[in-house]
Structures are given as C-alpha cells and as structure tokens.
Short mmCIF file of C-alpha atoms and ligand atoms in Angstrom, two decimals:
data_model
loop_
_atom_site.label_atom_id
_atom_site.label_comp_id
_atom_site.label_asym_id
_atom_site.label_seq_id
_atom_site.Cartn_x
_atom_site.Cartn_y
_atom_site.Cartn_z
CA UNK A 11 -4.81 -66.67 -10.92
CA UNK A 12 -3.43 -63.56 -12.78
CA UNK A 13 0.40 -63.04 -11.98
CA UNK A 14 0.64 -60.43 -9.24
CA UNK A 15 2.34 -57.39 -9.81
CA UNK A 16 5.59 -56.81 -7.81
CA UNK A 17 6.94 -53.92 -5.57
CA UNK A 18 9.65 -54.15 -3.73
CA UNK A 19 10.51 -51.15 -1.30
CA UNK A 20 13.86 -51.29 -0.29
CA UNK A 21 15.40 -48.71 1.91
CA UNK A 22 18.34 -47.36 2.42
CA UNK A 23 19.80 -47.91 6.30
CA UNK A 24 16.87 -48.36 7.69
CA UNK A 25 17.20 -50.52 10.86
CA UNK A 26 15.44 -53.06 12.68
CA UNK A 27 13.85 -50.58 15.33
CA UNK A 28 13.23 -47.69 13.30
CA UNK A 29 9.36 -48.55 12.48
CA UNK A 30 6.71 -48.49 15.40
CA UNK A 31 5.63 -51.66 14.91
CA UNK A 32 8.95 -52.86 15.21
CA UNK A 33 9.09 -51.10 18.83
CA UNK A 34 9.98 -47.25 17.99
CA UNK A 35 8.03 -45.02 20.43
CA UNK A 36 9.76 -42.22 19.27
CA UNK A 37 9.97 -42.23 15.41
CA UNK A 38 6.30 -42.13 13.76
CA UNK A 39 5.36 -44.52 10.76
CA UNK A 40 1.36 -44.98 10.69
CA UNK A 41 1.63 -45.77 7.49
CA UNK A 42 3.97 -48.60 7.50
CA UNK A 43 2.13 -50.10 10.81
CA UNK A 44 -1.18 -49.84 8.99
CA UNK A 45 0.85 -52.21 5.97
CA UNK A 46 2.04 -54.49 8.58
CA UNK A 47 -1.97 -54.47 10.10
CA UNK A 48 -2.80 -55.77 6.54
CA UNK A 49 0.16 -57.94 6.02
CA UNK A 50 2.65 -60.09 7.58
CA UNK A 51 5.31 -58.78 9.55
CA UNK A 52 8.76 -60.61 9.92
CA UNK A 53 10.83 -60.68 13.68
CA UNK A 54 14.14 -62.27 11.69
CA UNK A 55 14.52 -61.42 8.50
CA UNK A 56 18.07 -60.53 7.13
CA UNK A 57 20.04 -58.80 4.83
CA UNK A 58 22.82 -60.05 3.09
CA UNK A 59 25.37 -57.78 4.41
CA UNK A 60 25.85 -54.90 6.91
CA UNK A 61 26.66 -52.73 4.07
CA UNK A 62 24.73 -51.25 1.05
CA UNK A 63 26.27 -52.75 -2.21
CA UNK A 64 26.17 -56.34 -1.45
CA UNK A 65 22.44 -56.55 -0.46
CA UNK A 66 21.77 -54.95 -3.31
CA UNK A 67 23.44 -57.16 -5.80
CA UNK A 68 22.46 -59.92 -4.22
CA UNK A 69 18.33 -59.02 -4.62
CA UNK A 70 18.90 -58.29 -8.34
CA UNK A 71 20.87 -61.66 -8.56
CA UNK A 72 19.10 -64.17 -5.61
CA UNK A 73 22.95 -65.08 -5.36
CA UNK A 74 24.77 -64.78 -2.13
CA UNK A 75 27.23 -61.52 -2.07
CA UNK A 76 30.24 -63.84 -1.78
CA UNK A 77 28.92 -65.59 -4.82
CA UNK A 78 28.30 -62.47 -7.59
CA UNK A 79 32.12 -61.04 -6.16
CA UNK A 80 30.72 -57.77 -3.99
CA UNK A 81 31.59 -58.31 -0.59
CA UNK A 82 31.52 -54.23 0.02
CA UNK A 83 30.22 -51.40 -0.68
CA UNK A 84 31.18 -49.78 -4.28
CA UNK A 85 32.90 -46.39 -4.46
CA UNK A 86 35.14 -44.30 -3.52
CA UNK A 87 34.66 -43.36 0.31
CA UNK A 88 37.71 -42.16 1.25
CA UNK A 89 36.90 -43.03 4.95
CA UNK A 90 36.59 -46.77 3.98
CA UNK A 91 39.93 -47.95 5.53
CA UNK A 92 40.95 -51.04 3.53
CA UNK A 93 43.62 -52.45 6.06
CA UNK A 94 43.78 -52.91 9.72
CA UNK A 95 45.77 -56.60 10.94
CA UNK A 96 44.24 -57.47 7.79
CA UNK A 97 44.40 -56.84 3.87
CA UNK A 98 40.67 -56.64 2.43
CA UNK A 99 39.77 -58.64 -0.10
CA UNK A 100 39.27 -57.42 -3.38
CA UNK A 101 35.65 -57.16 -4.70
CA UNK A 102 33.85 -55.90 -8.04
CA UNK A 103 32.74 -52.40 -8.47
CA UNK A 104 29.78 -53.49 -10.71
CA UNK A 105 27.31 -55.75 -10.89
CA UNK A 106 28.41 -57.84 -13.96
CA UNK A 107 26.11 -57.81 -17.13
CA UNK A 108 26.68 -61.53 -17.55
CA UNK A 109 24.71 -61.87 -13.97
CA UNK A 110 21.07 -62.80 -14.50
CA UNK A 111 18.82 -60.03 -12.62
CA UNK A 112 15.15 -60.59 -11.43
CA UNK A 113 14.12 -58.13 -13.79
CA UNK A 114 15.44 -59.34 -16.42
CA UNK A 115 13.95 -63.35 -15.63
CA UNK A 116 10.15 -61.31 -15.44
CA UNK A 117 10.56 -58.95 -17.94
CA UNK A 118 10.99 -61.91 -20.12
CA UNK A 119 7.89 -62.97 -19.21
CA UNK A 120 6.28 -59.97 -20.10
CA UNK A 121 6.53 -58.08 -17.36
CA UNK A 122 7.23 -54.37 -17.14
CA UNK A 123 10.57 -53.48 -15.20
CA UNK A 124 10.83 -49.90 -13.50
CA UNK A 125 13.42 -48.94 -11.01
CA UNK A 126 13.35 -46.08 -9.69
CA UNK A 127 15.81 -44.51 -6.75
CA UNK A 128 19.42 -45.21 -5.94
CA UNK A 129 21.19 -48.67 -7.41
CA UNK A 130 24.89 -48.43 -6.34
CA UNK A 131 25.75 -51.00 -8.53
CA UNK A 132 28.15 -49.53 -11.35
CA UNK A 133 28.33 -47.22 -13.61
CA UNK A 134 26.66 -46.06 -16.76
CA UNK A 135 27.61 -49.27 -18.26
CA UNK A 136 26.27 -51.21 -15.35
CA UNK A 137 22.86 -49.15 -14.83
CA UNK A 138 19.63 -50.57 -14.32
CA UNK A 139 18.39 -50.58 -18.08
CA UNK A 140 21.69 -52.50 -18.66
CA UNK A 141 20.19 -55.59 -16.46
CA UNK A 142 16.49 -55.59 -17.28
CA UNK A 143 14.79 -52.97 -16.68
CA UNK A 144 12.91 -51.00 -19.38
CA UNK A 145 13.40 -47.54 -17.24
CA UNK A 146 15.97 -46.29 -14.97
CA UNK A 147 14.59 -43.36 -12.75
CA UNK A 148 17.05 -41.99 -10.86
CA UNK A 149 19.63 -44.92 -10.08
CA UNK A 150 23.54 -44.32 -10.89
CA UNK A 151 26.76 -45.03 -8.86
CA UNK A 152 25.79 -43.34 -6.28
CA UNK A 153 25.36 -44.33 -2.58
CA UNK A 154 24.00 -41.10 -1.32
CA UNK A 155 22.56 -38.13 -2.43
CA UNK A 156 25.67 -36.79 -3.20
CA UNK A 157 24.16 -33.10 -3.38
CA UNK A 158 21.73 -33.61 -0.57
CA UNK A 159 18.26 -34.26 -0.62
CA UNK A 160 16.66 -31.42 -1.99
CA UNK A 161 16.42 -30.12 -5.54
CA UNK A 162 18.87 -29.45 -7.63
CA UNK A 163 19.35 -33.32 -7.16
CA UNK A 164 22.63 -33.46 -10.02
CA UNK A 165 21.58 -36.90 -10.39
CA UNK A 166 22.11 -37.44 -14.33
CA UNK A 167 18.75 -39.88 -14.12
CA UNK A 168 16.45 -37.84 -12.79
CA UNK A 169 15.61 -34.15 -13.95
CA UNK A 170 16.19 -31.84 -11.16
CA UNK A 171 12.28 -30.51 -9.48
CA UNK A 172 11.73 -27.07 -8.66
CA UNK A 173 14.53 -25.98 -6.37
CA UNK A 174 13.06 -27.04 -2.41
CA UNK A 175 11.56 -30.27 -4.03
CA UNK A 176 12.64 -33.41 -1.63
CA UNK A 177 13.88 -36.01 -3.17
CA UNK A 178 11.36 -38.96 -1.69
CA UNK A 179 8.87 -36.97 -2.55
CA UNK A 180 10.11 -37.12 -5.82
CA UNK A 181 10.73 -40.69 -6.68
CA UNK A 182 7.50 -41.60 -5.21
CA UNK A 183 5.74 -39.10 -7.33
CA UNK A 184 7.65 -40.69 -10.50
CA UNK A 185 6.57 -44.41 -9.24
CA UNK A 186 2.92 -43.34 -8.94
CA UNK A 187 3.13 -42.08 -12.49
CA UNK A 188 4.30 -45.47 -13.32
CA UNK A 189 1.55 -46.68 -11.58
CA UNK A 190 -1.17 -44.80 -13.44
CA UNK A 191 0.69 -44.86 -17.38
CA UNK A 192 1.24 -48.51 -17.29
CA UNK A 193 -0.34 -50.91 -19.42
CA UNK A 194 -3.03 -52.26 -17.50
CA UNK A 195 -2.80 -55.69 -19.62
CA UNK A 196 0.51 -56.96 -18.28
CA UNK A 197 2.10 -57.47 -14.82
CA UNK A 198 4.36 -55.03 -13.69
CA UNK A 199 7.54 -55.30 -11.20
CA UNK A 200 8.38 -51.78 -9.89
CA UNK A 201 11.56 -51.93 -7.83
CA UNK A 202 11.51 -49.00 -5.82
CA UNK A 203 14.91 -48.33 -3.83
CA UNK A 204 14.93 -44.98 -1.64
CA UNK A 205 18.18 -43.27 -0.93
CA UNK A 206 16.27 -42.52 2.67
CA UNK A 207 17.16 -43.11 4.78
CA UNK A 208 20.85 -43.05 4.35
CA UNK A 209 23.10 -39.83 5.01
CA UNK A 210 23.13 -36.86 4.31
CA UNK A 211 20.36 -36.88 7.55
CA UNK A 212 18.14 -34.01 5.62
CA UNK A 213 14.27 -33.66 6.15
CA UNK A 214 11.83 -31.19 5.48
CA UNK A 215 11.36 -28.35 8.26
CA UNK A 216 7.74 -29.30 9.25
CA UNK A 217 8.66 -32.56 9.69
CA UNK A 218 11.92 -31.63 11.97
CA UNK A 219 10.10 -29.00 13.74
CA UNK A 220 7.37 -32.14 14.51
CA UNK A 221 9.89 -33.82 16.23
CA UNK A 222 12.05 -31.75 17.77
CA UNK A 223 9.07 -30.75 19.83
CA UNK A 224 8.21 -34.59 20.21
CA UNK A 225 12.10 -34.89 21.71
CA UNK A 226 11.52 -31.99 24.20
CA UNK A 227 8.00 -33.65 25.67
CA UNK A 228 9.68 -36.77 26.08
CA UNK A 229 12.90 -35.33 27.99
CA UNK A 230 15.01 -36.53 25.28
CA UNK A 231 16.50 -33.15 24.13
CA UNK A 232 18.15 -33.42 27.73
CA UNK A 233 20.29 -36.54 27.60
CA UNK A 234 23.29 -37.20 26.23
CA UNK A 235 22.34 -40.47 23.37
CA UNK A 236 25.47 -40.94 22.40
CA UNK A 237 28.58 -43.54 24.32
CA UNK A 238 31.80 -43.35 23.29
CA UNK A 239 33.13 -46.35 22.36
CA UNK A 240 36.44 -48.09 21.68
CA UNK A 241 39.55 -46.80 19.49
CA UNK A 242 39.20 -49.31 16.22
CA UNK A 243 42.61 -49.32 14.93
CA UNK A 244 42.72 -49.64 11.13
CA UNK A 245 45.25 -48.47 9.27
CA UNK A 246 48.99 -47.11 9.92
CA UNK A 247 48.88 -44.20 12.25
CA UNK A 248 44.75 -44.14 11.37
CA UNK A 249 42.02 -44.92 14.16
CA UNK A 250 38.64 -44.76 14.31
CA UNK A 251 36.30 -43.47 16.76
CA UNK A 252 33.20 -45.09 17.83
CA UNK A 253 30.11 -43.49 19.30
CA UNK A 254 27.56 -45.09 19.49
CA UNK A 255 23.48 -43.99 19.82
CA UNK A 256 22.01 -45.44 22.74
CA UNK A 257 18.24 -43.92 21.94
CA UNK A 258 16.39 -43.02 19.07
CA UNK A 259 16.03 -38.83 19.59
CA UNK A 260 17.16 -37.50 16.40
CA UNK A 261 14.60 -35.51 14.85
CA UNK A 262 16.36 -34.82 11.63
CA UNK A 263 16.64 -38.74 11.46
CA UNK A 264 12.85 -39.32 13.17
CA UNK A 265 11.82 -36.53 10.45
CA UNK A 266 12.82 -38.54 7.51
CA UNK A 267 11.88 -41.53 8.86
CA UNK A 268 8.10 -39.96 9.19
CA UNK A 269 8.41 -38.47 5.79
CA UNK A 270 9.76 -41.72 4.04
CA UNK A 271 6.40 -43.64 5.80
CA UNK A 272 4.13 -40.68 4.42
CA UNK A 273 5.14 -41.70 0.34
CA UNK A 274 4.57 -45.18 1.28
CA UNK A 275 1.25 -43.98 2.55
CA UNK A 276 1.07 -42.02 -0.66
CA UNK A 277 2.12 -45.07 -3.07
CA UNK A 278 -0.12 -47.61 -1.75
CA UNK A 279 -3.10 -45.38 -1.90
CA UNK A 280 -2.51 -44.70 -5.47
CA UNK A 281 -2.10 -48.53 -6.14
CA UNK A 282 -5.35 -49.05 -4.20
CA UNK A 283 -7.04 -46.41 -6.62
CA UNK A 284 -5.74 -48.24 -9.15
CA UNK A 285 -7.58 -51.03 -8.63
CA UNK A 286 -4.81 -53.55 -8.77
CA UNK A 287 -3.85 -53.31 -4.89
CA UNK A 288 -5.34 -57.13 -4.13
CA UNK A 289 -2.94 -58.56 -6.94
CA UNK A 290 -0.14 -56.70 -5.90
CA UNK A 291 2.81 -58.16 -3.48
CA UNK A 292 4.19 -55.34 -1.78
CA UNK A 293 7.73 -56.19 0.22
CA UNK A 294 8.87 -53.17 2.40
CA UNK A 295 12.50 -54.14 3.92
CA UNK A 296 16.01 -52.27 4.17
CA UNK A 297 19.49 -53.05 2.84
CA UNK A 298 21.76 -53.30 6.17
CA UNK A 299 21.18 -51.89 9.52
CA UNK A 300 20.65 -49.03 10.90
CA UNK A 301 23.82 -46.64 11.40
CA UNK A 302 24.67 -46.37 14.92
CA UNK A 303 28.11 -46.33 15.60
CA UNK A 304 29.59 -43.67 13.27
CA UNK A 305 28.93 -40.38 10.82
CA UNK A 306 26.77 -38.76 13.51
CA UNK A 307 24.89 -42.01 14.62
CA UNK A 308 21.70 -40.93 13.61
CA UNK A 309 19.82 -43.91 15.16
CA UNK A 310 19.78 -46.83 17.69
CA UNK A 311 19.03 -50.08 16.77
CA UNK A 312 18.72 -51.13 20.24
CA UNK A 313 18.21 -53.62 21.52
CA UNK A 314 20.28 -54.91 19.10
CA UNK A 315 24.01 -55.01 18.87
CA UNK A 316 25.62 -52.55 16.90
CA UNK A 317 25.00 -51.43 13.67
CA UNK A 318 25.31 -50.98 9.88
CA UNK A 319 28.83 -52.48 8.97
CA UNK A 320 29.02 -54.99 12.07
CA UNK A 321 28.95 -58.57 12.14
CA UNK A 322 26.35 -58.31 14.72
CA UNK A 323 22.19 -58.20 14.52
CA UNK A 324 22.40 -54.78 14.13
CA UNK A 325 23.86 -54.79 11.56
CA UNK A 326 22.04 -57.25 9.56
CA UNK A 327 18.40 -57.64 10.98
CA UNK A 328 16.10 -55.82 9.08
CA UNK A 329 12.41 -54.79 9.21
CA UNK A 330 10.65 -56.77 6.33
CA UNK A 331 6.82 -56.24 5.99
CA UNK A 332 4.86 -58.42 3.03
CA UNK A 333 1.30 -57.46 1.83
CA UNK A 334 -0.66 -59.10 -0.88
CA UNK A 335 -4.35 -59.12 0.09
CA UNK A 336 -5.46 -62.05 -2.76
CA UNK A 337 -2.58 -64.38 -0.60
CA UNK A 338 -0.79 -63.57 2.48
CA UNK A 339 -2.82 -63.68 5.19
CA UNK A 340 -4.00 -59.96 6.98
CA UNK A 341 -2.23 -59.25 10.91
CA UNK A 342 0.43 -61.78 11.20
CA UNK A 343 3.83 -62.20 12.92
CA UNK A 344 6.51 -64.73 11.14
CA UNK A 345 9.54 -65.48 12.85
CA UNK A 346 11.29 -67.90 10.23
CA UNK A 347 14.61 -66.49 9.17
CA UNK A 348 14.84 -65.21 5.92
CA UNK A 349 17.21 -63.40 3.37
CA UNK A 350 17.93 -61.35 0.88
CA UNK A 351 19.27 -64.05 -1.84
CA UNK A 352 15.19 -65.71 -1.46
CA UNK A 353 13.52 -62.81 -2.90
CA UNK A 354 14.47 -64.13 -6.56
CA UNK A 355 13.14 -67.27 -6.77
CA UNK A 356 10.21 -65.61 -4.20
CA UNK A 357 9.39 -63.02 -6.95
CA UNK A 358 9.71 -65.87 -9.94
CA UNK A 359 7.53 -68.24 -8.17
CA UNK A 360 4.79 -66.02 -6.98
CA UNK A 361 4.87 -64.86 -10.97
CA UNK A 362 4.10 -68.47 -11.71
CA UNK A 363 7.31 -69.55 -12.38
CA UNK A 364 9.36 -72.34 -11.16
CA UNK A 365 12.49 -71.27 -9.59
CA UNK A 366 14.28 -74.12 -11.08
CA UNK A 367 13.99 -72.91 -14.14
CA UNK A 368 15.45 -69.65 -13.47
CA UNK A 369 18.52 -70.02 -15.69
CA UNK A 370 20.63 -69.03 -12.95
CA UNK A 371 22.07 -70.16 -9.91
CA UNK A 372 20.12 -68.81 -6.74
CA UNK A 373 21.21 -69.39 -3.40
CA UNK A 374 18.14 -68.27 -1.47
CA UNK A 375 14.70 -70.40 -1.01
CA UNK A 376 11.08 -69.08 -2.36
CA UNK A 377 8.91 -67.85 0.34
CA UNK A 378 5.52 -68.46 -1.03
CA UNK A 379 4.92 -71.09 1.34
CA UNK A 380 5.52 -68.78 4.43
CA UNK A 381 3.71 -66.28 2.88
CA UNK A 382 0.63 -68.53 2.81
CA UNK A 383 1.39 -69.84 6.35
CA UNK A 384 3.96 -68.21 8.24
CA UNK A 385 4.48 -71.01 10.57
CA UNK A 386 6.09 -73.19 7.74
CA UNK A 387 9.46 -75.08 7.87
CA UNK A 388 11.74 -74.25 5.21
CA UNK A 389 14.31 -76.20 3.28
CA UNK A 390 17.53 -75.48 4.77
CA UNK A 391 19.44 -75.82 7.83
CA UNK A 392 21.47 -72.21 7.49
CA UNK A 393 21.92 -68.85 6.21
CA UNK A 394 25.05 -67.60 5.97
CA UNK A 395 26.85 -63.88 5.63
CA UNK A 396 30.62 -63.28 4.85
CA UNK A 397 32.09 -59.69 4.88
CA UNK A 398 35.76 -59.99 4.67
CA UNK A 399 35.89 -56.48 4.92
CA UNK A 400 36.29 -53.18 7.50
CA UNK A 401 33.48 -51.17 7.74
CA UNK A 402 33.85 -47.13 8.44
CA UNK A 403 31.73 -48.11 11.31
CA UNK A 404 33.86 -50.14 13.20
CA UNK A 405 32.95 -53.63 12.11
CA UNK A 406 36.02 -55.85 11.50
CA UNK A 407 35.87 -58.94 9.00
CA UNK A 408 34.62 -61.51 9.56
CA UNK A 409 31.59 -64.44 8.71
CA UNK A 410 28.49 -66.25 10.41
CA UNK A 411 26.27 -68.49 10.30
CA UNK A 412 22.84 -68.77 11.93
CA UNK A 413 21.24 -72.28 12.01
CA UNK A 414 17.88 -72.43 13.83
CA UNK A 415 18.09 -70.02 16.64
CA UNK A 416 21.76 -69.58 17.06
CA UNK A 417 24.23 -67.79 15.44
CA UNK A 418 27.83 -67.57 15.14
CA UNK A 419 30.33 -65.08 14.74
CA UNK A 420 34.13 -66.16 13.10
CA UNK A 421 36.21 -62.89 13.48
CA UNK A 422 39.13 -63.43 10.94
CA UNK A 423 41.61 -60.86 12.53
CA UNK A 424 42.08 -63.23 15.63
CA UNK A 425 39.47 -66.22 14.69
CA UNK A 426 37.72 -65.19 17.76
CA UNK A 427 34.43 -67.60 17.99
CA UNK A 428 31.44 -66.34 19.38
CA UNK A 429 28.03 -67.93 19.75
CA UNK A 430 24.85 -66.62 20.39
CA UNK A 431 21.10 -68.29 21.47
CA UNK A 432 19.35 -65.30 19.88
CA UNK A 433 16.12 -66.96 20.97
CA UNK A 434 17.02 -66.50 24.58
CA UNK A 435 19.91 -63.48 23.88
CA UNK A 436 18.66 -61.27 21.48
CA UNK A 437 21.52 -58.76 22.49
CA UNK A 438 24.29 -60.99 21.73
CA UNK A 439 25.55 -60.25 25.42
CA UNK A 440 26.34 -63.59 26.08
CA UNK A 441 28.63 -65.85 24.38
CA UNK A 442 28.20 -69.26 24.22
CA UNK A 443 31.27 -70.49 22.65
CA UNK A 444 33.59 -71.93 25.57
CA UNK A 445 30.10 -73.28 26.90
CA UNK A 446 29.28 -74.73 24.02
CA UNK A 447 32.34 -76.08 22.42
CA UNK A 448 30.80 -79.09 20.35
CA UNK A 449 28.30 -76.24 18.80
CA UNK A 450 30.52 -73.60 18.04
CA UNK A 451 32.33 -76.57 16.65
CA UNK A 452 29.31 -77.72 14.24
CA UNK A 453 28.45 -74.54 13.28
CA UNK A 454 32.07 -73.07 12.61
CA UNK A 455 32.37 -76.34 10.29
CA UNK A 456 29.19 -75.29 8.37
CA UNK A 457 30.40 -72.21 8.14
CA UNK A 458 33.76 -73.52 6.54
CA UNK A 459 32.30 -75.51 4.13
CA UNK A 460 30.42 -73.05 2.80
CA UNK A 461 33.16 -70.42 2.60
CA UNK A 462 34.82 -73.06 0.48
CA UNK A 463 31.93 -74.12 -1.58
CA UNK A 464 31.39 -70.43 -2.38
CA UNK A 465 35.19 -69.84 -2.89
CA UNK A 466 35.13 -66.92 -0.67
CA UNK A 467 37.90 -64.72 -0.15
CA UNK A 468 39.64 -64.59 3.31
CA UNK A 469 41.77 -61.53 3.93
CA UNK A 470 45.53 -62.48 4.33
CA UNK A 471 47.43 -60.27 7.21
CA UNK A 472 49.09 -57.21 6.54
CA UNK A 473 52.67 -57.41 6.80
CA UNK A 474 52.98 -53.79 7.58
CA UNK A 475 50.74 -53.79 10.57
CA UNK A 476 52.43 -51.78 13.41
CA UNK A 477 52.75 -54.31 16.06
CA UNK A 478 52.09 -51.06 18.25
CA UNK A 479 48.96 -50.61 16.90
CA UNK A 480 47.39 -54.19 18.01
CA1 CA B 19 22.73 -49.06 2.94
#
C-alpha cells in the first residue's frame, strides 16, 4: 500500500464534552460528528498531562512528559504559583534539539513536514523547523494568542491578514494551501495545532450572536453556571479561587467551538478534493482538558471531574476521533485507553515503519492494531501521568496510574490515595482506597516503580509554608 499521509489536529483545551458526539447538546460541531460517522471514535483516550506544554512535547517525542524533562507548561504566567506545602519541580523551557521528533523520523523518509498553529515548545532556537519540519506556520513560544484572535495576529510566523481576519480561519486557510502546493509524489505529515480553543475566549459575532440566542431558547441565559469552590492555598499570603462551570452555556466559548468544527469541515473537504482523502489518517484530539475551574471557566467538562490542570478525568480525558477510509473501519466506538506518547510509533508504523527502529526511546504503544479492530488488547498493563506541579486552576501535584478500568490518584502534598472504578464511577465520586486496600496497594506500587524507572522529580516541602495557611 502507498504510505498514508498524516494529519494530526490537535487542539488547544478542548475537553472531553465539548463535541456533540461526545454528549454536548449545547455546543454545535456537525462537522466533527460527521468525522466521527466516518471514523472511529475513542470513550478513553488521554493526554499526557492536564496542561498544554507537556502533551505537546510528548507527541513530537512519543516519550512520556516525565521522560523529555517538561512536567509544565512553558512561560512566563505570572499566575502560575510555583509553591504551595510544596516546592515545584524544576522542568525545561524547551523541547531539546537532541530529542528525536516524529517529524523529523518521517521526514527522513521522505516525507513532507508542515506545522502550522501554536507549538509552545521554546523559542526561536527551539521552533518547529529546528526539529523536523520543513515549514513553521505560525508556531513560537507562545501559549495563547497573545494579541487575541483577530488580525493583527503579532505572531512573528505568520504575516498578519487583513485587520478582522480570525485567526482559525487563517491557519486552516494556510494548511489547505499546503494541501493543494504539495508534491503530489511523496507522503505528507501536516501537524496542525490550533490555538482554539484556548483563552483569550474570542469568536466571530455571527457565530456569538448564533448562540447567544441558542442559550436564551434553552433557559440557559437564566441560571447561574458557575459554583464557587474551595480557597486553594498556594503561596505565602496568595490563594486561589475556584469556580467552577457546572453547564456548557457560554456562547463566546460554544461560538468558537462551532467555528473551530467549521475549518475542520473546510480542511477535510479540500483533502477530499484532493483526491488523497482515502490515504489520509486524520487524528482530531486535544492537549489537556477542558478549562473549568478558573480564568472565566469557559466550559464544563461534566460529567467529569474537574478540569484542565487537575489530576482528575477532566483534566486529562480527551476527545480523540481517527479517520482513514483505506483502514479504520467507518462508525465505530473504541474504548481501549490510549495516550499521547503512542502516537509516535502509531504515525511510524502506519508509514510502514517499524517502531523499533525508531532511533529513539518511545514510551507509548502503536495503535494500528486498534485502528483495524477496535476491540483489540494491547501490550501493557498501565498508563501513567505525573505532574509534580500546581496548576493556576487549582490542581495540586501529584501522579496516577490507570490499569484496566481503575485509576489512581497519589496526591504528594499529603500522599492522599484515592482510587477510582471509572468503569462503574466515571465521576470519580467514590473512592475506593480504604475499600480496596490491597489495590490501591498494587497500583500505588506500579506507580512507584515507574516514577523511579523514569527518574521523576517529586517536589520536596517548602520550608516556608505558613503553618496558618494549611
Ligand atoms: Ca492546552
């Protein structure tokens, strides 16, 4: 067979819940339920971490986030409080150019590499043409849109539209451009990362004015979505808020949501007219969970647990979808759990490579075989996620482990247990750990022996906590 082209959608914050046919009544994405219609949709599938950065370097790399060094997200947030009981960990603030990248293991088999949209992995030195790609569009340090979504961009990798122009709009107009320049005689791997849905919340007025309407026909523009949540105490004299979303009725939020699902609609029509759409492998997935619990809480990931920088499903279960017509069977449901680290040696294997011969150390497992049949077993016994970190949503550090259908939680401020049957509990309201001593047990020792075989950091405690304060 001729090596498939690649596209990999990843989004920015987009949770679990946020596509209809994940559940969302109230957000609108025809175009995204029409790609799960034609595809395979997946109930578990995980990202690495509840924040942006580590997902991210742990795609290009296939190597767990604990492994490449970022265990948060890279800049200069001044909300990011970086002690609490605990001292964070340090981390990189680039992806290192001695990492292997996917792009760089398929450009060298003739492949051509795009990205286009955010990166968030470095610097100049550390952009995408610096770790295989032959063209950067629009990826830089950045985690947002620092100057909001609409033209002038300032992005120094993409030339500002006409003023007005919005910026998904834009990159997908760049990667159909790609699409219809390329050379028609060699694979191509276009790795398309949105900044939607992440904050600033910005969406075009039409779209807004779609929804807002939408909210007031439902009753939703009358309730009150938001509970206010616990004090988190992080550091000296410094607390933090939570409020969390309860419903999805946001229509700046549901407006980019419905605009993002539109330039999917947009891309994959363009591929079809290209005549390559059969050959293609499409993945559509997000790189932490939905943000629920802080910055204006745009969205609910409900009923999931929390959000974007938590320990908890809602913070790490994402919406994956998987299309490729000449392979993956059309209308199907997989509920193996997957994650981020097994899109490498996915990507080298489906280009006819074996993953053992990747010249680099990958932590994840191909998925080729679930993508042929969605009910098979795969090789492992456990995935595994360790942010040593506080989030500036409330999430304190910790690590888990999920083996088969439970998962559990080790907090590292008070090594607080907690153990969840997610097949029976998918809202983690119920925890199993005093129950179930002998698993909590099992699985904390997994857990452990990981940590250590992965040298991860633990964060030591802060001698200048306010005993006050805890
Ligand atoms: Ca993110």
């Amino acid at each position: 067979m001729t090596r498939p082209n690649i596209i990999c959608i990843l989004i920015d914050d987009m949770g679990w819940k946020d596509l209809g046919c994940y559940g969302s009544s109230f957000y609108e994405t025809p175009n995204l339920d029409r790609l799960a219609a034609e595809g395979m949709r997946f109930t578990d599938a995980y990202a690495a971490c509840p924040v942006c950065s580590p997902t991210r370097a742990s795609l290009m790399t296939g190597q767990y986030p604990a492994v490449v060094g970022i265990t948060n997200f890279i800049g200069t947030n001044r909300a990011h409080p970086s002690k609490g009981k605990l001292i964070d960990v340090p981390y990189l603030k680039q992806l290192p150019l001695e990492k292997r990248t996917i792009a760089t293991s398929l450009r060298e088999e003739g492949y051509q590499t795009w990205h286009v949209g955010k990166w968030h992995l470095g610097e100049e030195a550390y952009y995408p043409d610096r770790h295989g790609f032959d063209l950067n569009i629009g990826g830089c340090g950045w985690g947002l849109p620092m100057k909001g979504y609409f033209s002038p961009y300032g992005l120094t990798t993409l030339e500002d539209g006409p003023e007005g122009e919005y910026l998904t709009d834009r990159l997908t107009d760049e990667a159909i451009r790609l699409l219809q320049e390329r050379d028609a005689d060699r694979p191509f791997f276009l790795n398309l990362w949105h900044y939607a849905v992440h904050t600033p919340i910005q969406a075009k007025p039409d779209d807004v004015e779609r929804f807002q309407q939408k909210a007031t026909v439902l009753g939703l523009d009358q309730i009150n979505p938001f509970e206010e949540g616990e004090l988190f105490p992080t550091e000296h004299k410094r607390h933090l808020r939570v409020t969390r979303r309860r419903v999805q009725s946001d229509p700046a939020y549901a407006a980019m949501v419905y605009n993002l699902d539109w330039n999917v609609g947009r891309l994959l029509d363009a591929l079809e007219r290209s005549g390559a759409s059969d050959n293609t492998l499409v993945v559509f997935t997000s790189d932490n969970g939905g943000l629920s619990t802080s910055e204006g809480s745009p969205t609910s990931n409900a009923p999931l647990h929390e959000g974007k920088g938590w320990m908890y499903e809602g913070g790490t279960r994402e919406p994956l979808l998987v299309r490729w017509p000449d392979v993956v069977p059309a209308g199907v449901e997989c509920s193996v759990p997957i994650t981020t680290p097994d899109w490498y040696p996915t990507f080298l294997e489906a280009a006819g490579i074996d993953p053992a011969d990747s010249g680099t150390r990958l932590d994840g497992v191909s998925l080729l075989s679930l993508l042929r049949q969605p009910d098979a077993a795969l090789q492992r016994d456990a995935i595994f996620w360790h942010y040593p970190h506080y989030g500036n949503q409330g999430g304190t550090p910790g690590s888990s482990v999920r083996m088969g259908g439970y998962k559990l939680i080790e907090f590292f401020e008070d090594g607080r247990l907690e153990l969840y049957n997610l097949a029976e509990d998918l809202e983690e309201r119920h925890n199993l750990a005093a129950a179930m001593p002998e698993v909590a047990a099992r699985m904390q020792r997994r857990l452990a022996q990981w940590r250590a075989s992965v040298e991860a950091l633990i964060p030591e405690p802060n001698p200048d906590w306010p005993s006050s304060c805890s």
